Each structure stands twice: as C-alpha cells, then as structure tokens.
Amino acid sequence: MNTQPRGLFLTLEGVDGAGKSTHVQWLVDQLTERGVQVVCTREPGGTELGEKLRALLLHQPMSLECETLLMFAARAEHLEVVIEPALRAGQWVVCDRFTDATFAYQGGGRQLGVERIAALEHWVHPDLQPDCTWLFDVPLDIARERLDRTREQDRFEQEADAFFERTRAVYLARAQQHGARIQRIDATQTIEQIRQHLSRQLDQLVTIRGLG
Ligand code: TMP
C-alpha cells in the first residue's frame, strides 16, 4: 500500500501579459531549496501529445467546441501521465495554467459560458482541484503593453481587448467564488514584492505539510 502523503498541486493563472511565467521557475527553485520534490509543467501541454495539441491550439484556427474539447483532451492525458502519478508519489506539481484557464478563456473570453466547461471538468477530473492557485492580475492596459513587447503573438494573444476583459472578469469572479483556493496577486507590483509575498506563502505550505 502507498503510505506516501500526496503532494500538493499548485497552479498559476492570469491573462496573457500578467507576468506569471516570470515566477514559475523561481517557485520551483524555492520549493526545491525547501526540500520539496517538484514537477514543473504547463497547460496546454506537459506531455508529448499535449505539446502537439498545444501547437495546434495556439496556431491553428478551429471552432470553439474543438478548442474547448482539445484543451480537456490534453488535460486528460496530462493528468494521467504526469500530474496524478507525481502527486501520488508525494511530489508537488507546479502547473502553469489548469482548468481555471478554460473557464476564463473559453467560458469568458470566447463566451461559451460555464455549463459545458463544468461538465467537462466533472468528466476529466471530478475529484481533483489545485490545492492553491495564484491568480496574477493586472489591468488590461498593462497586460497589453507587456504583450506588445513580446515576440510573435499566438491565436489568443492576438485577441481584442474585450476578449481579455471578459477573461479577466471570469478569473476575478472565480477568485471571489473559490476564495480559499485562489489567491489574487496584484501583478502591478515589482517582481521582488511579488516574490516576497509568494515566499511567505511557500513557507506556510511547507510548514503545513510538515516539511519545514
Ligand atoms: P501560456 O501562454 O500561458 O502558456 O498559455 C497558452 C494560451 O492558452 C494562453 O493564451 C491561454 C490559453 N489557454 C486557454 O485558452 N484555455 C486553457 O484551458 C488553457 C490551459 C490555456
């Protein structure tokens, strides 16, 4: 019998340009320094098949239904091949985006609404939610300015401001609704300020898990 306590599942969310990706590797390094075994991954992607689906999702025009189902197809594979085995083995998983992104982008941005996404969530991971989600939040003009400084933009990054307003609104509503899990981070702060805040939270998580 596996007596290993399950690892924690930590996710990062936010609209494109909110700056979350700057902190992913840093979070992994911080956890490793605190003696935690960490798997770092992302969505869409995280598996060989998932990365192929990611390339399609980011660059191939497709219907909203196809886009939403492919997000969950990649997620089902990711859960089976990477996330669940790691958590069962006691490793912590840091994942750049998860199902909150589908509610925000497809549900809000593309206006699919919550019902079908909730049904897919129930199918693909009825019993799993992240233990902690950091929502990197910035006003749209700042996100847009950061995005415009980046390389060639993908299908999502090219969307109009109204799309990102709707996406952000769903993220913020979910942070209200799932207050115990989703932490809003004011991502207009400096990188150092954000890291100080995250560092305190990591200390708490590690202490709760008896590793500190
Ligand atoms: P990334 O740039 O943060 O790696 O994410 C890739 C894009 O995929 C980003 O624009 C958000 C989008 N996305 C969705 O639209 N729905 C989802 O469920 C996920 C995971 C990502």
Short mmCIF file of C-alpha atoms and ligand atoms in Angstrom, two decimals:
data_model
loop_
_atom_site.label_atom_id
_atom_site.label_comp_id
_atom_site.label_asym_id
_atom_site.label_seq_id
_atom_site.Cartn_x
_atom_site.Cartn_y
_atom_site.Cartn_z
CA MET A 1 0.00 0.00 0.00
CA ASN A 2 1.22 3.51 -0.80
CA THR A 3 1.57 5.38 2.52
CA GLN A 4 3.28 8.36 0.88
CA PRO A 5 1.25 11.54 1.56
CA ARG A 6 0.00 13.11 -1.65
CA GLY A 7 1.93 16.05 -2.99
CA LEU A 8 0.38 19.48 -3.38
CA PHE A 9 -0.95 20.73 -6.69
CA LEU A 10 -0.13 24.41 -7.25
CA THR A 11 -1.26 26.37 -10.29
CA LEU A 12 -0.58 29.81 -11.75
CA GLU A 13 -3.19 31.72 -13.71
CA GLY A 14 -3.77 35.11 -15.28
CA VAL A 15 -4.42 36.79 -18.61
CA ASP A 16 -1.61 36.86 -21.15
CA GLY A 17 0.82 39.61 -20.17
CA ALA A 18 0.08 39.37 -16.43
CA GLY A 19 3.66 38.17 -15.87
CA LYS A 20 3.02 34.80 -14.20
CA SER A 21 5.58 32.92 -16.31
CA THR A 22 8.40 35.04 -14.81
CA HIS A 23 7.74 33.30 -11.49
CA VAL A 24 7.29 29.65 -12.47
CA GLN A 25 10.92 28.51 -12.40
CA TRP A 26 11.58 30.69 -9.37
CA LEU A 27 8.75 28.94 -7.48
CA VAL A 28 10.19 25.55 -8.39
CA ASP A 29 13.67 26.61 -7.20
CA GLN A 30 12.23 27.94 -3.94
CA LEU A 31 10.39 24.71 -3.24
CA THR A 32 13.44 22.63 -4.10
CA GLU A 33 15.51 24.72 -1.66
CA ARG A 34 12.90 23.91 0.99
CA GLY A 35 13.39 20.18 0.39
CA VAL A 36 10.30 19.58 -1.75
CA GLN A 37 10.43 17.32 -4.82
CA VAL A 38 8.73 19.29 -7.58
CA VAL A 39 7.43 18.59 -11.05
CA CYS A 40 7.07 21.70 -13.19
CA THR A 41 4.63 21.57 -16.06
CA ARG A 42 2.18 23.60 -18.11
CA GLU A 43 -1.14 23.59 -19.95
CA PRO A 44 -1.98 23.17 -22.66
CA GLY A 45 0.98 20.79 -22.92
CA GLY A 46 3.06 18.96 -20.36
CA THR A 47 3.18 15.63 -22.25
CA GLU A 48 4.49 14.68 -25.67
CA LEU A 49 0.95 14.52 -27.05
CA GLY A 50 -0.14 17.59 -25.08
CA GLU A 51 2.66 19.68 -26.57
CA LYS A 52 1.49 18.68 -30.08
CA LEU A 53 -2.05 19.70 -29.13
CA ARG A 54 -0.65 22.95 -27.72
CA ALA A 55 0.94 23.81 -31.07
CA LEU A 56 -2.44 23.29 -32.76
CA LEU A 57 -4.36 25.19 -30.08
CA LEU A 58 -2.07 28.22 -30.27
CA HIS A 59 -1.77 28.46 -34.04
CA GLN A 60 -4.46 26.52 -35.91
CA PRO A 61 -7.82 28.23 -36.43
CA MET A 62 -10.65 25.98 -35.11
CA SER A 63 -14.17 26.11 -33.74
CA LEU A 64 -14.79 26.98 -30.11
CA GLU A 65 -16.10 23.47 -29.44
CA CYS A 66 -12.97 21.91 -30.91
CA GLU A 67 -10.76 24.30 -28.93
CA THR A 68 -12.50 23.53 -25.64
CA LEU A 69 -12.51 19.78 -26.18
CA LEU A 70 -8.84 19.79 -27.18
CA MET A 71 -7.95 21.71 -24.00
CA PHE A 72 -9.62 18.96 -21.99
CA ALA A 73 -8.20 16.18 -24.17
CA ALA A 74 -4.70 17.49 -23.49
CA ARG A 75 -5.62 17.84 -19.80
CA ALA A 76 -6.88 14.24 -19.51
CA GLU A 77 -3.57 12.99 -20.91
CA HIS A 78 -1.61 15.37 -18.68
CA LEU A 79 -3.44 14.22 -15.56
CA GLU A 80 -2.94 10.56 -16.37
CA VAL A 81 0.68 10.71 -17.47
CA VAL A 82 2.19 13.49 -15.34
CA ILE A 83 0.06 15.14 -12.66
CA GLU A 84 -1.64 12.24 -10.90
CA PRO A 85 1.44 9.95 -10.78
CA ALA A 86 3.56 12.79 -9.38
CA LEU A 87 1.01 13.69 -6.68
CA ARG A 88 0.61 10.03 -5.74
CA ALA A 89 4.39 9.73 -5.39
CA GLY A 90 4.35 12.66 -2.95
CA GLN A 91 5.86 15.14 -5.38
CA TRP A 92 4.45 18.63 -5.65
CA VAL A 93 3.24 19.81 -9.04
CA VAL A 94 3.63 23.40 -10.17
CA CYS A 95 1.47 23.86 -13.25
CA ASP A 96 1.38 26.96 -15.45
CA ARG A 97 -2.43 27.12 -16.02
CA PHE A 98 -5.14 24.50 -15.47
CA THR A 99 -8.94 24.33 -15.68
CA ASP A 100 -9.48 27.86 -14.31
CA ALA A 101 -7.94 28.98 -17.63
CA THR A 102 -10.65 27.14 -19.59
CA PHE A 103 -13.40 28.79 -17.53
CA ALA A 104 -11.74 32.17 -18.08
CA TYR A 105 -10.64 31.94 -21.72
CA GLN A 106 -13.21 29.67 -23.37
CA GLY A 107 -16.01 30.35 -20.88
CA GLY A 108 -15.44 34.11 -20.52
CA GLY A 109 -13.22 35.30 -23.37
CA ARG A 110 -14.96 33.22 -26.02
CA GLN A 111 -18.30 33.33 -24.21
CA LEU A 112 -19.01 29.60 -24.07
CA GLY A 113 -20.36 30.02 -20.55
CA VAL A 114 -19.76 27.76 -17.58
CA GLU A 115 -22.12 24.83 -18.05
CA ARG A 116 -20.29 22.81 -20.67
CA ILE A 117 -16.93 23.50 -19.12
CA ALA A 118 -18.21 22.41 -15.73
CA ALA A 119 -19.48 19.19 -17.36
CA LEU A 120 -16.07 18.52 -18.94
CA GLU A 121 -14.34 19.31 -15.66
CA HIS A 122 -16.62 16.80 -13.96
CA TRP A 123 -15.76 14.18 -16.56
CA VAL A 124 -11.99 14.72 -16.69
CA HIS A 125 -11.13 15.46 -13.05
CA PRO A 126 -14.19 15.05 -10.79
CA ASP A 127 -12.10 14.66 -7.63
CA LEU A 128 -9.11 16.86 -8.22
CA GLN A 129 -8.71 20.61 -7.78
CA PRO A 130 -5.49 22.55 -7.27
CA ASP A 131 -4.59 22.98 -3.60
CA CYS A 132 -3.52 26.55 -4.24
CA THR A 133 -3.89 28.81 -7.27
CA TRP A 134 -2.13 32.14 -7.71
CA LEU A 135 -4.04 34.47 -9.98
CA PHE A 136 -1.71 37.12 -11.40
CA ASP A 137 -3.93 40.09 -12.02
CA VAL A 138 -3.18 43.32 -13.88
CA PRO A 139 -5.36 45.92 -15.56
CA LEU A 140 -5.71 45.30 -19.24
CA ASP A 141 -3.60 48.25 -20.43
CA ILE A 142 -0.59 46.92 -18.55
CA ALA A 143 -1.11 43.37 -19.83
CA ARG A 144 -1.44 44.69 -23.37
CA GLU A 145 1.70 46.80 -23.09
CA ARG A 146 3.68 43.78 -21.82
CA LEU A 147 2.25 41.59 -24.57
CA ASP A 148 3.08 44.03 -27.31
CA ARG A 149 6.71 43.84 -26.24
CA THR A 150 6.81 40.06 -26.79
CA ARG A 151 7.69 38.07 -29.87
CA GLU A 152 5.20 36.91 -32.45
CA GLN A 153 1.75 36.58 -30.90
CA ASP A 154 -0.33 33.40 -30.88
CA ARG A 155 -4.09 32.97 -31.55
CA PHE A 156 -5.03 34.03 -28.01
CA GLU A 157 -2.56 36.89 -27.66
CA GLN A 158 -3.91 38.40 -30.87
CA GLU A 159 -7.42 38.72 -29.42
CA ALA A 160 -9.06 42.11 -28.92
CA ASP A 161 -9.15 43.95 -25.59
CA ALA A 162 -12.80 42.97 -24.98
CA PHE A 163 -11.78 39.30 -25.03
CA PHE A 164 -9.21 39.88 -22.29
CA GLU A 165 -11.63 42.00 -20.25
CA ARG A 166 -14.10 39.10 -20.26
CA THR A 167 -11.33 36.61 -19.48
CA ARG A 168 -10.07 38.72 -16.58
CA ALA A 169 -13.60 39.22 -15.25
CA VAL A 170 -14.15 35.45 -15.05
CA TYR A 171 -10.80 34.96 -13.32
CA LEU A 172 -11.70 37.61 -10.74
CA ALA A 173 -15.17 36.16 -10.22
CA ARG A 174 -13.66 32.72 -9.66
CA ALA A 175 -11.18 34.16 -7.16
CA GLN A 176 -14.18 35.50 -5.22
CA GLN A 177 -16.10 32.28 -5.53
CA HIS A 178 -13.19 29.99 -4.58
CA GLY A 179 -11.54 32.31 -2.08
CA ALA A 180 -9.92 29.52 -0.06
CA ARG A 181 -8.09 28.18 -3.11
CA ILE A 182 -7.50 31.11 -5.50
CA GLN A 183 -5.27 33.93 -4.30
CA ARG A 184 -5.28 37.12 -6.31
CA ILE A 185 -1.80 38.59 -6.71
CA ASP A 186 -1.58 42.27 -7.62
CA ALA A 187 0.81 41.79 -10.52
CA THR A 188 1.42 45.54 -10.94
CA GLN A 189 3.83 45.16 -8.01
CA THR A 190 7.55 44.71 -8.64
CA ILE A 191 8.93 41.22 -9.16
CA GLU A 192 10.65 41.46 -5.75
CA GLN A 193 7.41 42.41 -3.96
CA ILE A 194 5.55 39.54 -5.59
CA ARG A 195 8.31 37.10 -4.67
CA GLN A 196 8.35 38.21 -1.03
CA HIS A 197 4.63 37.53 -0.88
CA LEU A 198 4.93 34.14 -2.61
CA SER A 199 7.87 33.20 -0.43
CA ARG A 200 5.80 33.68 2.74
CA GLN A 201 3.07 31.52 1.27
CA LEU A 202 5.51 28.77 0.33
CA ASP A 203 6.82 28.78 3.91
CA GLN A 204 3.26 28.30 5.14
CA LEU A 205 2.52 25.47 2.70
CA VAL A 206 5.76 23.70 3.55
CA THR A 207 5.12 24.09 7.28
CA ILE A 208 1.57 22.78 6.98
CA ARG A 209 2.93 19.75 5.16
CA GLY A 210 5.47 19.17 7.92
CA LEU A 211 8.48 19.70 5.68
CA GLY A 212 9.68 22.94 7.21
P1 TMP B 1 0.55 30.38 -21.94
O1 TMP B 1 0.91 31.43 -22.94
O2 TMP B 1 0.29 30.90 -20.59
O3 TMP B 1 1.45 29.21 -21.98
O4 TMP B 1 -0.90 29.80 -22.38
C1 TMP B 1 -1.20 29.50 -23.68
C2 TMP B 1 -2.50 30.10 -24.07
O5 TMP B 1 -3.54 29.12 -23.94
C3 TMP B 1 -2.94 31.31 -23.27
O6 TMP B 1 -3.24 32.34 -24.18
C4 TMP B 1 -4.20 30.86 -22.58
C5 TMP B 1 -4.69 29.72 -23.43
N1 TMP B 1 -5.46 28.71 -22.69
C6 TMP B 1 -6.82 28.63 -22.89
O7 TMP B 1 -7.38 29.41 -23.67
N2 TMP B 1 -7.54 27.69 -22.21
C7 TMP B 1 -6.95 26.80 -21.36
O8 TMP B 1 -7.64 25.95 -20.76
C8 TMP B 1 -5.53 26.89 -21.16
C9 TMP B 1 -4.85 25.93 -20.24
C10 TMP B 1 -4.82 27.86 -21.85
#
